[in-house]
Coordinates of C-alpha atoms in Angstrom, one line a residue:
M1 CA 151.4 20.3 41.0
K2 CA 153.9 20.5 43.7
R3 CA 152.5 24.3 43.1
I4 CA 148.9 22.8 44.1
L5 CA 150.3 21.3 47.1
L6 CA 152.6 24.4 48.1
S7 CA 149.7 27.1 47.4
T8 CA 146.9 24.3 49.4
L9 CA 149.8 23.9 52.5
L10 CA 150.2 27.9 52.1
I11 CA 146.5 28.5 53.3
I12 CA 146.5 25.7 55.8
M13 CA 149.6 27.2 57.8
A14 CA 147.6 30.6 56.3
A15 CA 144.9 29.6 58.4
V16 CA 147.1 27.8 61.5
C17 CA 148.5 31.3 61.9
M18 CA 145.3 34.3 62.0
Q19 CA 143.1 30.5 63.8
A20 CA 140.2 30.4 60.2
Q21 CA 138.0 27.8 60.0
I22 CA 138.5 25.7 57.6
K23 CA 136.1 23.0 56.6
V24 CA 136.7 19.6 55.8
G25 CA 134.0 17.3 54.5
S26 CA 130.8 18.2 56.3
L27 CA 132.0 20.1 59.4
Y28 CA 134.5 23.0 60.1
Y29 CA 137.7 23.2 62.7
D30 CA 139.5 25.4 63.7
N31 CA 141.4 26.6 66.9
F32 CA 145.1 25.3 64.8
T33 CA 147.8 23.7 66.2
S34 CA 150.8 22.1 64.2
S35 CA 149.2 18.5 64.6
T36 CA 145.7 19.5 66.1
A37 CA 142.2 20.9 65.2
V38 CA 138.4 22.0 67.0
V39 CA 135.3 21.8 65.6
T40 CA 133.9 25.2 65.3
S41 CA 130.4 25.8 64.4
A42 CA 128.9 26.7 60.9
P43 CA 127.7 29.3 59.3
E44 CA 124.0 30.5 59.9
D45 CA 123.4 29.3 57.0
E46 CA 125.4 25.7 57.1
K47 CA 123.4 24.8 59.7
Y48 CA 125.0 21.3 61.1
A49 CA 121.4 18.2 61.3
G50 CA 121.4 14.6 61.1
D51 CA 123.6 12.1 62.3
I52 CA 127.6 13.9 62.0
T53 CA 130.5 11.3 63.0
I54 CA 133.4 13.6 64.4
P55 CA 137.1 12.0 62.8
R56 CA 140.0 11.2 64.8
S57 CA 142.0 12.7 62.3
I58 CA 142.0 15.4 59.8
T59 CA 143.8 16.2 56.3
P60 CA 143.0 19.3 54.7
D61 CA 145.6 19.3 52.3
Q62 CA 145.7 15.1 52.1
R63 CA 149.6 15.1 53.2
H64 CA 149.2 17.1 56.9
K65 CA 147.0 15.1 59.5
F66 CA 145.4 16.8 62.6
D67 CA 143.9 15.1 65.0
V68 CA 140.5 16.0 65.9
V69 CA 141.1 17.1 70.6
G70 CA 138.0 18.7 70.9
I71 CA 134.5 20.1 70.2
G72 CA 134.2 23.9 71.0
S73 CA 132.4 26.2 72.7
N74 CA 129.3 26.6 71.2
A75 CA 130.2 24.5 68.1
F76 CA 126.5 23.6 67.5
K77 CA 124.7 25.6 69.4
G78 CA 120.4 25.9 67.7
C79 CA 121.3 23.2 66.0
S80 CA 118.2 21.7 65.9
G81 CA 118.5 19.4 63.5
L82 CA 120.8 17.3 64.5
T83 CA 119.9 14.0 65.7
S84 CA 123.2 11.9 66.9
I85 CA 126.6 12.9 67.5
S86 CA 130.1 9.9 67.8
I87 CA 132.5 11.5 68.7
P88 CA 137.0 10.5 68.0
S89 CA 138.8 9.3 70.9
S90 CA 141.3 12.0 69.6
G91 CA 138.5 14.2 72.2
T92 CA 139.2 15.3 75.2
T93 CA 137.4 18.5 75.6
I94 CA 133.9 19.3 75.1
G95 CA 133.4 22.6 75.3
F96 CA 130.9 25.5 76.9
G97 CA 127.5 25.1 74.9
A98 CA 128.7 23.3 72.6
F99 CA 124.9 21.7 72.3
Y100 CA 123.1 24.1 73.7
Q101 CA 120.0 23.6 72.4
C102 CA 119.9 20.8 70.3
T103 CA 116.7 20.2 70.6
N104 CA 116.5 17.1 68.7
L105 CA 119.7 15.6 69.7
Q106 CA 118.4 11.9 70.2
S107 CA 122.5 9.8 70.6
V108 CA 125.3 10.5 72.0
T109 CA 128.1 7.9 71.5
F110 CA 132.1 7.7 72.7
S111 CA 134.3 5.8 71.3
A112 CA 135.2 2.6 72.9
T113 CA 138.7 4.3 73.5
S114 CA 137.7 7.3 74.2
Q115 CA 139.8 10.4 76.3
L116 CA 138.0 12.5 76.8
K117 CA 138.8 14.5 80.0
T118 CA 136.2 17.8 80.4
I119 CA 132.4 18.4 79.4
E120 CA 132.1 22.4 80.6
Y121 CA 129.3 24.4 81.5
S122 CA 126.0 24.3 79.8
A123 CA 127.9 21.6 77.8
F124 CA 124.3 19.4 76.4
T125 CA 121.7 22.0 78.2
E126 CA 118.7 21.9 76.8
C127 CA 119.2 18.8 74.9
E128 CA 115.3 18.1 75.8
S129 CA 115.2 15.2 73.5
L130 CA 118.2 13.0 75.2
S131 CA 117.0 10.5 76.6
S132 CA 120.2 8.6 78.3
I133 CA 124.2 9.6 77.6
E134 CA 127.6 6.9 79.1
L135 CA 129.8 9.3 80.6
P136 CA 133.3 7.1 79.1
S137 CA 135.8 6.2 82.1
T138 CA 138.4 8.6 81.7
I139 CA 135.9 12.3 82.5
E140 CA 137.6 14.1 85.3
S141 CA 135.6 16.8 84.5
I142 CA 131.2 17.8 84.4
G143 CA 130.4 21.7 84.3
E144 CA 128.2 23.2 86.1
Y145 CA 125.1 22.9 84.1
A146 CA 125.8 20.2 81.8
F147 CA 122.5 18.4 81.8
Y148 CA 120.0 21.7 82.7
C149 CA 116.9 21.4 80.9
G150 CA 116.9 17.7 79.5
N151 CA 113.6 17.2 80.1
N152 CA 113.7 14.0 79.2
L153 CA 117.1 12.6 80.6
K154 CA 116.5 9.6 82.0
T155 CA 120.1 8.1 82.6
V156 CA 123.7 9.0 83.0
I157 CA 125.9 6.3 83.1
C158 CA 129.3 7.5 84.3
N159 CA 132.1 4.7 84.5
A160 CA 134.7 7.5 86.1
T161 CA 137.3 5.2 88.5
T162 CA 137.5 8.1 90.4
V163 CA 134.5 10.7 91.1
P164 CA 135.3 13.7 88.3
D165 CA 135.6 17.3 89.5
G166 CA 132.1 19.4 89.4
T167 CA 130.3 15.4 90.1
N168 CA 128.5 17.1 93.6
I169 CA 127.1 20.0 91.2
F170 CA 125.8 17.2 88.6
L171 CA 123.9 15.9 91.1
K172 CA 122.3 19.1 92.4
D173 CA 120.7 20.2 89.3
F174 CA 119.3 16.5 89.8
I175 CA 117.6 16.9 93.0
L176 CA 117.1 20.5 92.7
G177 CA 114.7 19.6 89.5
T178 CA 116.6 21.8 86.8
I179 CA 117.0 18.1 85.5
P180 CA 113.0 17.2 86.5
H181 CA 113.3 13.7 86.2
V182 CA 114.1 11.2 88.8
D183 CA 114.8 7.9 87.3
I184 CA 118.5 8.6 87.1
V185 CA 121.1 5.7 87.0
I186 CA 124.3 6.5 88.0
F187 CA 127.4 4.2 87.9
L188 CA 130.7 4.7 89.5
N189 CA 133.2 3.1 90.9
E190 CA 134.4 4.8 93.6
I191 CA 130.5 4.9 95.3
S192 CA 131.8 5.7 98.6
T193 CA 133.1 8.7 97.6
I194 CA 130.5 10.3 95.9
K195 CA 128.4 8.8 98.5
S196 CA 130.5 10.9 101.7
S197 CA 131.1 14.1 99.5
T198 CA 127.6 14.7 99.0
L199 CA 125.3 16.8 101.7
V200 CA 122.2 15.4 100.7
S201 CA 123.1 11.5 100.5
N202 CA 119.4 10.7 102.5
I203 CA 118.1 12.2 99.6
I204 CA 120.6 11.2 96.7
S205 CA 119.9 7.1 98.8
T206 CA 116.1 7.7 97.2
L207 CA 116.9 9.4 93.6
F208 CA 119.8 7.2 92.4
S209 CA 120.8 3.6 91.8
F210 CA 124.7 3.1 92.3
K211 CA 126.6 -0.2 90.9

């Protein structure tokens, strides 16, 4: 038994050192540190599909725990069979193009205790079936084109207590028509800050409702 555990541990540590992928359950992980890991893309013949819940932590050898702290760049790119994703409280970053062209993704759910800080460039580009998304209060940065060409996106709720970095660019995507629907509702606690920092506040007032 000790030999089995030792060999398993050595495999994990080798993967950590080489930044290799490890499959745990239905998901692949890489970017290991001594205590954290990141969801990464699956091989082409194992494209992610269906309803996926990302765990808060993984224990590849049933002994050593790694917190899942993010979704890597292009992790779910082109996974047209993906229909919903649940992101755990431990996740702080959604990487570049993480859900690019997930054309049938309909639901993105964050934990009630989410610690998400960053949504990177083009994270949800061309998610054509996504009609709404609610961002947690911890969000600090929204990358350019994060929701580009989300043709059915109608509602974005942002619960941030301060205006996230990149919000001006984020709003321009709506104004300039790269996200064509105008019935967007954004909820922020610091409405005056976002209005005063927007160059076209008179247009914003006709496109957005604030609470």
